Amino acid sequence: MNQHKHNIVSYGEILWDLFPSGAKPGGAPMNVAYHLQKLGLAPALITRIGSDQYGSDLVEVMKNAGLSTQYVQLDKTYATGLVRVLANEQTDVVYDIVKPAAWDEIVADHENLELAVNANYFIYGSLSARSLRSRDTLFKLLHLARTKVLDINLRAPHYDQFTIEYLISEATIFKLNIHELELVASWLGHYPTHAKRIEAVYEKFKTPMIVVTMGSEGAMLYKEGQLYQHAGYTVEVADTVGSGDAFLAGLLHQLINGAAVEDALAFACAMGALIATKKGGCPNYLVTEIDLIRH
């Protein structure tokens, strides 16, 4: 078996989102990997589960999705991650992320260090930096990674400004939503428009590509001094869980395949919109449904 077969690595939390209607597999790194696999890109997921039924069930979910389970560590002390999910009146979601969890204890071993060295893309977020062990492992892997893709996923109270600024400074591609843009930009000064906020973030961190998702209003992408925008697609929303993760997977799929920025952004918006029509972060769907959203 070719041990360097994974061109994309996703790092961090894997968990169960506990909805009032039942449990669904999730965690942004897991969601992104799931959609990348659907798009044919064979990602690897570095994470950690507890030696419990929730953990065993997540391994089965990964296997059924065609995802490699080779880099899923097993923790004998901490339980598999759980998140209590509540929807508000705007169909946005509120998360109660249980701590500690097994994914707080991801270890830097020879296997995942080698994986990070040999992959072209390394995807990470802020949640996996909330605890010392997983944060130290993340920093070691970032030191080795090539194209570093930060999907920030700020979840209060699980972050601090100092760590976030370091994670941004490491990124080649930085994805965040409109609320996260407003927060990060507020650390740098006062700016009247989203475009000015994006420019301020670029000036501070010199990130080659900044991508901002705006829910039903589409997305913006800043690269080499140019701001690209897409108005998004109108769909009937089931829930917004995992839409941003699907968006990122769609964007990376297009960029890896050499698509123009405008086309990559349109495809990513369609991916995000499609997943918003379905329940949970890893719903079943056909890739051909993306084209139905676009036309």
PDB file of C-alpha atoms in Angstrom:
ATOM      1  CA  MET A   1       0.000   0.000   0.000  1.00  0.00           C
ATOM      2  CA  ASN A   2       1.269   3.476  -0.858  1.00  0.00           C
ATOM      3  CA  GLN A   3       1.538   5.248   2.482  1.00  0.00           C
ATOM      4  CA  HIS A   4       1.646   8.636   0.725  1.00  0.00           C
ATOM      5  CA  LYS A   5      -1.725   8.231  -0.986  1.00  0.00           C
ATOM      6  CA  HIS A   6      -3.390  11.024   1.018  1.00  0.00           C
ATOM      7  CA  ASN A   7      -2.825  14.406  -0.599  1.00  0.00           C
ATOM      8  CA  ILE A   8      -5.102  16.159   1.921  1.00  0.00           C
ATOM      9  CA  VAL A   9      -5.022  15.864   5.707  1.00  0.00           C
ATOM     10  CA  SER A  10      -7.789  17.084   8.002  1.00  0.00           C
ATOM     11  CA  TYR A  11      -6.838  17.519  11.674  1.00  0.00           C
ATOM     12  CA  GLY A  12      -8.914  17.794  14.820  1.00  0.00           C
ATOM     13  CA  GLU A  13     -12.229  16.926  16.377  1.00  0.00           C
ATOM     14  CA  ILE A  14     -14.503  14.029  15.525  1.00  0.00           C
ATOM     15  CA  LEU A  15     -17.698  13.788  17.541  1.00  0.00           C
ATOM     16  CA  TRP A  16     -21.422  13.260  17.725  1.00  0.00           C
ATOM     17  CA  ASP A  17     -23.736  16.249  17.332  1.00  0.00           C
ATOM     18  CA  LEU A  18     -26.630  15.538  19.685  1.00  0.00           C
ATOM     19  CA  PHE A  19     -29.717  17.103  18.124  1.00  0.00           C
ATOM     20  CA  PRO A  20     -33.134  17.019  19.801  1.00  0.00           C
ATOM     21  CA  SER A  21     -34.077  14.599  17.008  1.00  0.00           C
ATOM     22  CA  GLY A  22     -31.066  12.313  17.581  1.00  0.00           C
ATOM     23  CA  ALA A  23     -27.286  11.983  17.168  1.00  0.00           C
ATOM     24  CA  LYS A  24     -25.436  12.731  13.933  1.00  0.00           C
ATOM     25  CA  PRO A  25     -21.689  12.343  13.241  1.00  0.00           C
ATOM     26  CA  GLY A  26     -19.781  15.606  13.009  1.00  0.00           C
ATOM     27  CA  GLY A  27     -16.890  17.866  13.884  1.00  0.00           C
ATOM     28  CA  ALA A  28     -15.597  20.237  11.202  1.00  0.00           C
ATOM     29  CA  PRO A  29     -12.480  18.164  10.321  1.00  0.00           C
ATOM     30  CA  MET A  30     -14.666  15.073   9.961  1.00  0.00           C
ATOM     31  CA  ASN A  31     -17.270  16.946   7.897  1.00  0.00           C
ATOM     32  CA  VAL A  32     -14.675  18.402   5.520  1.00  0.00           C
ATOM     33  CA  ALA A  33     -13.031  15.000   5.086  1.00  0.00           C
ATOM     34  CA  TYR A  34     -16.433  13.405   4.408  1.00  0.00           C
ATOM     35  CA  HIS A  35     -17.198  15.859   1.592  1.00  0.00           C
ATOM     36  CA  LEU A  36     -13.679  15.667   0.143  1.00  0.00           C
ATOM     37  CA  GLN A  37     -14.096  11.878  -0.002  1.00  0.00           C
ATOM     38  CA  LYS A  38     -17.450  12.280  -1.770  1.00  0.00           C
ATOM     39  CA  LEU A  39     -15.658  14.475  -4.308  1.00  0.00           C
ATOM     40  CA  GLY A  40     -13.041  11.756  -4.896  1.00  0.00           C
ATOM     41  CA  LEU A  41     -10.020  13.279  -3.127  1.00  0.00           C
ATOM     42  CA  ALA A  42      -9.179  10.521  -0.554  1.00  0.00           C
ATOM     43  CA  PRO A  43      -8.333  12.681   2.487  1.00  0.00           C
ATOM     44  CA  ALA A  44      -6.853  11.404   5.755  1.00  0.00           C
ATOM     45  CA  LEU A  45      -8.339  12.410   9.102  1.00  0.00           C
ATOM     46  CA  ILE A  46      -6.070  12.761  12.156  1.00  0.00           C
ATOM     47  CA  THR A  47      -8.247  12.562  15.256  1.00  0.00           C
ATOM     48  CA  ARG A  48      -8.867  10.648  18.481  1.00  0.00           C
ATOM     49  CA  ILE A  49     -11.849   8.751  19.892  1.00  0.00           C
ATOM     50  CA  GLY A  50     -12.676   7.145  23.230  1.00  0.00           C
ATOM     51  CA  SER A  51     -12.861   3.380  23.739  1.00  0.00           C
ATOM     52  CA  ASP A  52     -16.641   3.533  23.895  1.00  0.00           C
ATOM     53  CA  GLN A  53     -19.680   2.836  21.731  1.00  0.00           C
ATOM     54  CA  TYR A  54     -19.754   6.401  20.377  1.00  0.00           C
ATOM     55  CA  GLY A  55     -16.164   5.931  19.180  1.00  0.00           C
ATOM     56  CA  SER A  56     -16.857   2.543  17.601  1.00  0.00           C
ATOM     57  CA  ASP A  57     -19.879   4.018  15.830  1.00  0.00           C
ATOM     58  CA  LEU A  58     -17.784   6.886  14.414  1.00  0.00           C
ATOM     59  CA  VAL A  59     -15.268   4.414  13.010  1.00  0.00           C
ATOM     60  CA  GLU A  60     -18.166   2.636  11.288  1.00  0.00           C
ATOM     61  CA  VAL A  61     -19.418   5.961   9.896  1.00  0.00           C
ATOM     62  CA  MET A  62     -15.962   6.655   8.465  1.00  0.00           C
ATOM     63  CA  LYS A  63     -15.678   3.193   6.947  1.00  0.00           C
ATOM     64  CA  ASN A  64     -19.121   3.463   5.379  1.00  0.00           C
ATOM     65  CA  ALA A  65     -18.122   6.829   3.875  1.00  0.00           C
ATOM     66  CA  GLY A  66     -14.963   5.301   2.413  1.00  0.00           C
ATOM     67  CA  LEU A  67     -12.697   7.306   4.731  1.00  0.00           C
ATOM     68  CA  SER A  68      -9.419   5.885   6.010  1.00  0.00           C
ATOM     69  CA  THR A  69      -9.453   5.115   9.748  1.00  0.00           C
ATOM     70  CA  GLN A  70      -5.680   4.588   9.891  1.00  0.00           C
ATOM     71  CA  TYR A  71      -4.993   7.859  11.732  1.00  0.00           C
ATOM     72  CA  VAL A  72      -7.806   7.636  14.281  1.00  0.00           C
ATOM     73  CA  GLN A  73      -6.188   7.293  17.712  1.00  0.00           C
ATOM     74  CA  LEU A  74      -7.846   5.448  20.606  1.00  0.00           C
ATOM     75  CA  ASP A  75      -7.957   7.028  24.080  1.00  0.00           C
ATOM     76  CA  LYS A  76      -8.426   4.844  27.173  1.00  0.00           C
ATOM     77  CA  THR A  77      -9.104   7.780  29.524  1.00  0.00           C
ATOM     78  CA  TYR A  78     -11.326  10.302  27.764  1.00  0.00           C
ATOM     79  CA  ALA A  79     -14.679   9.733  26.083  1.00  0.00           C
ATOM     80  CA  THR A  80     -15.506  10.302  22.423  1.00  0.00           C
ATOM     81  CA  GLY A  81     -16.469  13.909  21.724  1.00  0.00           C
ATOM     82  CA  LEU A  82     -20.073  15.037  22.094  1.00  0.00           C
ATOM     83  CA  VAL A  83     -21.783  18.322  21.222  1.00  0.00           C
ATOM     84  CA  ARG A  84     -25.287  19.319  22.262  1.00  0.00           C
ATOM     85  CA  VAL A  85     -26.812  21.217  19.337  1.00  0.00           C
ATOM     86  CA  LEU A  86     -29.670  23.681  19.714  1.00  0.00           C
ATOM     87  CA  ALA A  87     -31.269  25.691  16.894  1.00  0.00           C
ATOM     88  CA  ASN A  88     -32.402  29.280  17.424  1.00  0.00           C
ATOM     89  CA  GLU A  89     -35.270  31.097  15.689  1.00  0.00           C
ATOM     90  CA  GLN A  90     -33.067  32.041  12.703  1.00  0.00           C
ATOM     91  CA  THR A  91     -32.238  28.322  12.079  1.00  0.00           C
ATOM     92  CA  ASP A  92     -28.659  29.082  13.147  1.00  0.00           C
ATOM     93  CA  VAL A  93     -27.224  26.616  15.628  1.00  0.00           C
ATOM     94  CA  VAL A  94     -25.803  26.948  19.124  1.00  0.00           C
ATOM     95  CA  TYR A  95     -23.198  24.426  20.301  1.00  0.00           C
ATOM     96  CA  ASP A  96     -22.429  23.097  23.782  1.00  0.00           C
ATOM     97  CA  ILE A  97     -19.101  21.321  23.208  1.00  0.00           C
ATOM     98  CA  VAL A  98     -18.340  18.824  25.980  1.00  0.00           C
ATOM     99  CA  LYS A  99     -14.849  19.133  27.506  1.00  0.00           C
ATOM    100  CA  PRO A 100     -12.645  17.204  27.971  1.00  0.00           C
ATOM    101  CA  ALA A 101     -12.983  14.814  25.048  1.00  0.00           C
ATOM    102  CA  ALA A 102     -10.700  12.260  23.418  1.00  0.00           C
ATOM    103  CA  TRP A 103      -9.927  14.641  20.534  1.00  0.00           C
ATOM    104  CA  ASP A 104      -8.370  17.044  23.064  1.00  0.00           C
ATOM    105  CA  GLU A 105      -5.566  14.475  23.478  1.00  0.00           C
ATOM    106  CA  ILE A 106      -4.328  13.863  19.897  1.00  0.00           C
ATOM    107  CA  VAL A 107      -0.703  12.696  20.043  1.00  0.00           C
ATOM    108  CA  ALA A 108       2.046  13.615  17.579  1.00  0.00           C
ATOM    109  CA  ASP A 109       3.227  10.153  16.516  1.00  0.00           C
ATOM    110  CA  HIS A 110       5.481   9.070  13.665  1.00  0.00           C
ATOM    111  CA  GLU A 111       2.514   8.172  11.444  1.00  0.00           C
ATOM    112  CA  ASN A 112       0.776  11.522  11.481  1.00  0.00           C
ATOM    113  CA  LEU A 113       4.027  13.505  11.323  1.00  0.00           C
ATOM    114  CA  GLU A 114       4.957  11.613   8.159  1.00  0.00           C
ATOM    115  CA  LEU A 115       1.437  12.120   6.813  1.00  0.00           C
ATOM    116  CA  ALA A 116       1.698  15.908   7.251  1.00  0.00           C
ATOM    117  CA  VAL A 117       5.092  16.021   5.534  1.00  0.00           C
ATOM    118  CA  ASN A 118       3.888  14.169   2.454  1.00  0.00           C
ATOM    119  CA  ALA A 119       0.458  15.729   1.905  1.00  0.00           C
ATOM    120  CA  ASN A 120       0.046  18.909  -0.128  1.00  0.00           C
ATOM    121  CA  TYR A 121      -2.881  20.267   1.930  1.00  0.00           C
ATOM    122  CA  PHE A 122      -3.324  20.377   5.700  1.00  0.00           C
ATOM    123  CA  ILE A 123      -6.710  21.511   7.061  1.00  0.00           C
ATOM    124  CA  TYR A 124      -7.056  22.690  10.659  1.00  0.00           C
ATOM    125  CA  GLY A 125      -9.264  24.823  12.911  1.00  0.00           C
ATOM    126  CA  SER A 126      -9.232  26.569  16.267  1.00  0.00           C
ATOM    127  CA  LEU A 127     -11.226  24.072  18.327  1.00  0.00           C
ATOM    128  CA  SER A 128      -8.440  21.469  18.327  1.00  0.00           C
ATOM    129  CA  ALA A 129      -6.182  24.121  19.909  1.00  0.00           C
ATOM    130  CA  ARG A 130      -8.354  24.494  23.035  1.00  0.00           C
ATOM    131  CA  SER A 131      -6.328  21.901  24.996  1.00  0.00           C
ATOM    132  CA  LEU A 132      -2.578  21.601  25.508  1.00  0.00           C
ATOM    133  CA  ARG A 133      -1.979  18.138  24.007  1.00  0.00           C
ATOM    134  CA  SER A 134      -3.886  18.562  20.740  1.00  0.00           C
ATOM    135  CA  ARG A 135      -2.592  22.130  20.378  1.00  0.00           C
ATOM    136  CA  ASP A 136       1.039  21.017  20.718  1.00  0.00           C
ATOM    137  CA  THR A 137       0.433  18.282  18.151  1.00  0.00           C
ATOM    138  CA  LEU A 138      -1.219  20.799  15.814  1.00  0.00           C
ATOM    139  CA  PHE A 139       1.745  23.176  16.064  1.00  0.00           C
ATOM    140  CA  LYS A 140       4.189  20.357  15.259  1.00  0.00           C
ATOM    141  CA  LEU A 141       2.159  19.340  12.210  1.00  0.00           C
ATOM    142  CA  LEU A 142       1.816  22.950  11.016  1.00  0.00           C
ATOM    143  CA  HIS A 143       5.594  23.246  11.093  1.00  0.00           C
ATOM    144  CA  LEU A 144       5.774  20.363   8.599  1.00  0.00           C
ATOM    145  CA  ALA A 145       2.760  21.124   6.403  1.00  0.00           C
ATOM    146  CA  ARG A 146       2.822  22.669   2.924  1.00  0.00           C
ATOM    147  CA  THR A 147      -0.445  24.386   1.964  1.00  0.00           C
ATOM    148  CA  LYS A 148      -2.115  25.148   5.302  1.00  0.00           C
ATOM    149  CA  VAL A 149      -5.888  25.614   5.224  1.00  0.00           C
ATOM    150  CA  LEU A 150      -7.378  27.276   8.307  1.00  0.00           C
ATOM    151  CA  ASP A 151     -11.133  26.900   8.768  1.00  0.00           C
ATOM    152  CA  ILE A 152     -11.290  28.936  11.948  1.00  0.00           C
ATOM    153  CA  ASN A 153     -14.623  27.762  13.472  1.00  0.00           C
ATOM    154  CA  LEU A 154     -14.597  30.050  16.510  1.00  0.00           C
ATOM    155  CA  ARG A 155     -16.694  28.539  19.299  1.00  0.00           C
ATOM    156  CA  ALA A 156     -16.829  30.548  22.526  1.00  0.00           C
ATOM    157  CA  PRO A 157     -15.373  30.020  25.081  1.00  0.00           C
ATOM    158  CA  HIS A 158     -12.927  27.619  23.403  1.00  0.00           C
ATOM    159  CA  TYR A 159     -10.402  30.096  21.986  1.00  0.00           C
ATOM    160  CA  ASP A 160      -8.193  33.056  22.811  1.00  0.00           C
ATOM    161  CA  GLN A 161      -6.900  35.891  20.637  1.00  0.00           C
ATOM    162  CA  PHE A 162      -3.211  35.013  20.950  1.00  0.00           C
ATOM    163  CA  THR A 163      -3.697  31.430  19.709  1.00  0.00           C
ATOM    164  CA  ILE A 164      -6.055  32.503  16.925  1.00  0.00           C
ATOM    165  CA  GLU A 165      -3.586  35.081  15.616  1.00  0.00           C
ATOM    166  CA  TYR A 166      -0.872  32.444  15.525  1.00  0.00           C
ATOM    167  CA  LEU A 167      -3.126  30.011  13.636  1.00  0.00           C
ATOM    168  CA  ILE A 168      -3.973  32.737  11.096  1.00  0.00           C
ATOM    169  CA  SER A 169      -0.310  33.686  10.676  1.00  0.00           C
ATOM    170  CA  GLU A 170       0.451  30.091   9.660  1.00  0.00           C
ATOM    171  CA  ALA A 171      -2.338  29.828   7.071  1.00  0.00           C
ATOM    172  CA  THR A 172      -1.990  29.730   3.283  1.00  0.00           C
ATOM    173  CA  ILE A 173      -5.787  29.723   2.878  1.00  0.00           C
ATOM    174  CA  PHE A 174      -7.920  31.273   5.630  1.00  0.00           C
ATOM    175  CA  LYS A 175     -11.664  30.564   5.676  1.00  0.00           C
ATOM    176  CA  LEU A 176     -14.043  32.242   8.108  1.00  0.00           C
ATOM    177  CA  ASN A 177     -17.654  33.359   8.259  1.00  0.00           C
ATOM    178  CA  ILE A 178     -18.893  36.939   8.341  1.00  0.00           C
ATOM    179  CA  HIS A 179     -19.221  37.033  12.151  1.00  0.00           C
ATOM    180  CA  GLU A 180     -15.702  35.683  12.576  1.00  0.00           C
ATOM    181  CA  LEU A 181     -14.418  38.298  10.113  1.00  0.00           C
ATOM    182  CA  GLU A 182     -16.000  41.046  12.194  1.00  0.00           C
ATOM    183  CA  LEU A 183     -14.406  39.699  15.367  1.00  0.00           C
ATOM    184  CA  VAL A 184     -10.903  39.193  13.948  1.00  0.00           C
ATOM    185  CA  ALA A 185     -10.988  42.596  12.207  1.00  0.00           C
ATOM    186  CA  SER A 186     -12.086  44.247  15.471  1.00  0.00           C
ATOM    187  CA  TRP A 187      -8.771  43.166  17.004  1.00  0.00           C
ATOM    188  CA  LEU A 188      -6.995  45.187  14.314  1.00  0.00           C
ATOM    189  CA  GLY A 189      -9.080  48.377  14.231  1.00  0.00           C
ATOM    190  CA  HIS A 190     -12.418  49.800  13.074  1.00  0.00           C
ATOM    191  CA  TYR A 191     -13.379  49.230   9.425  1.00  0.00           C
ATOM    192  CA  PRO A 192     -16.604  50.368   7.705  1.00  0.00           C
ATOM    193  CA  THR A 193     -17.100  47.493   5.229  1.00  0.00           C
ATOM    194  CA  HIS A 194     -16.466  43.777   4.906  1.00  0.00           C
ATOM    195  CA  ALA A 195     -14.039  44.459   2.051  1.00  0.00           C
ATOM    196  CA  LYS A 196     -12.004  46.787   4.279  1.00  0.00           C
ATOM    197  CA  ARG A 197     -12.040  44.188   7.055  1.00  0.00           C
ATOM    198  CA  ILE A 198     -10.698  41.538   4.691  1.00  0.00           C
ATOM    199  CA  GLU A 199      -7.963  43.922   3.514  1.00  0.00           C
ATOM    200  CA  ALA A 200      -7.038  44.659   7.137  1.00  0.00           C
ATOM    201  CA  VAL A 201      -6.725  40.940   7.901  1.00  0.00           C
ATOM    202  CA  TYR A 202      -4.579  40.511   4.791  1.00  0.00           C
ATOM    203  CA  GLU A 203      -2.320  43.438   5.708  1.00  0.00           C
ATOM    204  CA  LYS A 204      -1.799  42.038   9.198  1.00  0.00           C
ATOM    205  CA  PHE A 205      -1.230  38.373   8.369  1.00  0.00           C
ATOM    206  CA  LYS A 206      -0.282  38.394   4.648  1.00  0.00           C
ATOM    207  CA  THR A 207      -2.471  35.320   4.069  1.00  0.00           C
ATOM    208  CA  PRO A 208      -2.341  34.482   0.319  1.00  0.00           C
ATOM    209  CA  MET A 209      -6.067  33.625   0.149  1.00  0.00           C
ATOM    210  CA  ILE A 210      -8.883  34.754   2.465  1.00  0.00           C
ATOM    211  CA  VAL A 211     -12.371  33.294   2.031  1.00  0.00           C
ATOM    212  CA  VAL A 212     -15.437  34.631   3.846  1.00  0.00           C
ATOM    213  CA  THR A 213     -18.763  32.762   3.849  1.00  0.00           C
ATOM    214  CA  MET A 214     -21.913  34.847   4.302  1.00  0.00           C
ATOM    215  CA  GLY A 215     -24.684  32.269   4.674  1.00  0.00           C
ATOM    216  CA  SER A 216     -27.567  32.933   2.289  1.00  0.00           C
ATOM    217  CA  GLU A 217     -25.681  35.901   0.811  1.00  0.00           C
ATOM    218  CA  GLY A 218     -22.930  33.773  -0.697  1.00  0.00           C
ATOM    219  CA  ALA A 219     -19.206  34.290  -0.196  1.00  0.00           C
ATOM    220  CA  MET A 220     -16.208  36.509  -0.862  1.00  0.00           C
ATOM    221  CA  LEU A 221     -12.664  35.490  -1.758  1.00  0.00           C
ATOM    222  CA  TYR A 222      -9.613  37.752  -1.589  1.00  0.00           C
ATOM    223  CA  LYS A 223      -6.487  36.835  -3.528  1.00  0.00           C
ATOM    224  CA  GLU A 224      -3.565  38.901  -4.833  1.00  0.00           C
ATOM    225  CA  GLY A 225      -5.307  42.188  -4.113  1.00  0.00           C
ATOM    226  CA  GLN A 226      -8.527  41.220  -5.888  1.00  0.00           C
ATOM    227  CA  LEU A 227     -11.882  40.593  -4.226  1.00  0.00           C
ATOM    228  CA  TYR A 228     -14.171  38.016  -5.844  1.00  0.00           C
ATOM    229  CA  GLN A 229     -17.820  37.652  -4.817  1.00  0.00           C
ATOM    230  CA  HIS A 230     -20.629  35.177  -5.377  1.00  0.00           C
ATOM    231  CA  ALA A 231     -24.226  35.903  -4.363  1.00  0.00           C
ATOM    232  CA  GLY A 232     -24.948  32.307  -3.347  1.00  0.00           C
ATOM    233  CA  TYR A 233     -27.929  30.100  -4.198  1.00  0.00           C
ATOM    234  CA  THR A 234     -31.460  30.253  -2.836  1.00  0.00           C
ATOM    235  CA  VAL A 235     -32.479  26.977  -1.208  1.00  0.00           C
ATOM    236  CA  GLU A 236     -34.873  25.751   1.458  1.00  0.00           C
ATOM    237  CA  VAL A 237     -32.722  25.343   4.576  1.00  0.00           C
ATOM    238  CA  ALA A 238     -33.049  22.220   6.744  1.00  0.00           C
ATOM    239  CA  ASP A 239     -30.171  23.269   9.009  1.00  0.00           C
ATOM    240  CA  THR A 240     -26.846  25.066   8.596  1.00  0.00           C
ATOM    241  CA  VAL A 241     -24.714  22.383  10.276  1.00  0.00           C
ATOM    242  CA  GLY A 242     -21.721  21.520   8.096  1.00  0.00           C
ATOM    243  CA  SER A 243     -22.574  23.926   5.264  1.00  0.00           C
ATOM    244  CA  GLY A 244     -19.314  25.809   5.737  1.00  0.00           C
ATOM    245  CA  ASP A 245     -17.388  22.544   5.827  1.00  0.00           C
ATOM    246  CA  ALA A 246     -18.997  21.436   2.566  1.00  0.00           C
ATOM    247  CA  PHE A 247     -18.194  24.861   1.085  1.00  0.00           C
ATOM    248  CA  LEU A 248     -14.519  24.427   1.983  1.00  0.00           C
ATOM    249  CA  ALA A 249     -14.376  20.921   0.532  1.00  0.00           C
ATOM    250  CA  GLY A 250     -15.924  22.178  -2.698  1.00  0.00           C
ATOM    251  CA  LEU A 251     -13.489  25.098  -2.897  1.00  0.00           C
ATOM    252  CA  LEU A 252     -10.427  22.906  -2.344  1.00  0.00           C
ATOM    253  CA  HIS A 253     -11.669  20.335  -4.842  1.00  0.00           C
ATOM    254  CA  GLN A 254     -11.930  23.022  -7.502  1.00  0.00           C
ATOM    255  CA  LEU A 255      -8.619  24.723  -6.703  1.00  0.00           C
ATOM    256  CA  ILE A 256      -6.768  21.391  -6.710  1.00  0.00           C
ATOM    257  CA  ASN A 257      -8.278  20.641 -10.118  1.00  0.00           C
ATOM    258  CA  GLY A 258      -7.111  23.970 -11.519  1.00  0.00           C
ATOM    259  CA  ALA A 259     -10.444  25.806 -11.705  1.00  0.00           C
ATOM    260  CA  ALA A 260     -10.525  29.595 -12.056  1.00  0.00           C
ATOM    261  CA  VAL A 261     -11.220  31.428  -8.791  1.00  0.00           C
ATOM    262  CA  GLU A 262     -14.714  32.518  -9.901  1.00  0.00           C
ATOM    263  CA  ASP A 263     -15.668  28.958 -10.856  1.00  0.00           C
ATOM    264  CA  ALA A 264     -14.235  27.529  -7.629  1.00  0.00           C
ATOM    265  CA  LEU A 265     -16.230  30.033  -5.576  1.00  0.00           C
ATOM    266  CA  ALA A 266     -19.468  29.244  -7.439  1.00  0.00           C
ATOM    267  CA  PHE A 267     -18.986  25.495  -6.962  1.00  0.00           C
ATOM    268  CA  ALA A 268     -18.183  25.979  -3.259  1.00  0.00           C
ATOM    269  CA  CYS A 269     -21.329  28.065  -2.749  1.00  0.00           C
ATOM    270  CA  ALA A 270     -23.383  25.338  -4.437  1.00  0.00           C
ATOM    271  CA  MET A 271     -21.864  22.694  -2.162  1.00  0.00           C
ATOM    272  CA  GLY A 272     -22.666  24.738   0.937  1.00  0.00           C
ATOM    273  CA  ALA A 273     -26.208  25.399  -0.275  1.00  0.00           C
ATOM    274  CA  LEU A 274     -26.814  21.728  -1.044  1.00  0.00           C
ATOM    275  CA  ILE A 275     -25.782  20.596   2.448  1.00  0.00           C
ATOM    276  CA  ALA A 276     -27.976  23.299   4.005  1.00  0.00           C
ATOM    277  CA  THR A 277     -30.991  21.555   2.415  1.00  0.00           C
ATOM    278  CA  LYS A 278     -30.173  18.390   4.402  1.00  0.00           C
ATOM    279  CA  LYS A 279     -29.977  17.515   8.101  1.00  0.00           C
ATOM    280  CA  GLY A 280     -26.569  17.218   9.785  1.00  0.00           C
ATOM    281  CA  GLY A 281     -22.993  17.792   8.661  1.00  0.00           C
ATOM    282  CA  CYS A 282     -22.481  14.469   6.823  1.00  0.00           C
ATOM    283  CA  PRO A 283     -25.743  13.749   4.991  1.00  0.00           C
ATOM    284  CA  ASN A 284     -26.055  11.299   2.148  1.00  0.00           C
ATOM    285  CA  TYR A 285     -26.187  12.939  -1.287  1.00  0.00           C
ATOM    286  CA  LEU A 286     -25.108  12.507  -4.882  1.00  0.00           C
ATOM    287  CA  VAL A 287     -22.358  14.722  -6.277  1.00  0.00           C
ATOM    288  CA  THR A 288     -24.609  15.327  -9.297  1.00  0.00           C
ATOM    289  CA  GLU A 289     -26.977  17.253  -6.984  1.00  0.00           C
ATOM    290  CA  ILE A 290     -24.400  20.083  -6.871  1.00  0.00           C
ATOM    291  CA  ASP A 291     -25.068  20.810 -10.536  1.00  0.00           C
ATOM    292  CA  LEU A 292     -28.821  20.884  -9.868  1.00  0.00           C
ATOM    293  CA  ILE A 293     -28.248  23.693  -7.326  1.00  0.00           C
ATOM    294  CA  ARG A 294     -26.184  25.641  -9.862  1.00  0.00           C
ATOM    295  CA  HIS A 295     -28.723  25.502 -12.688  1.00  0.00           C
TER     296      HIS A 295
END
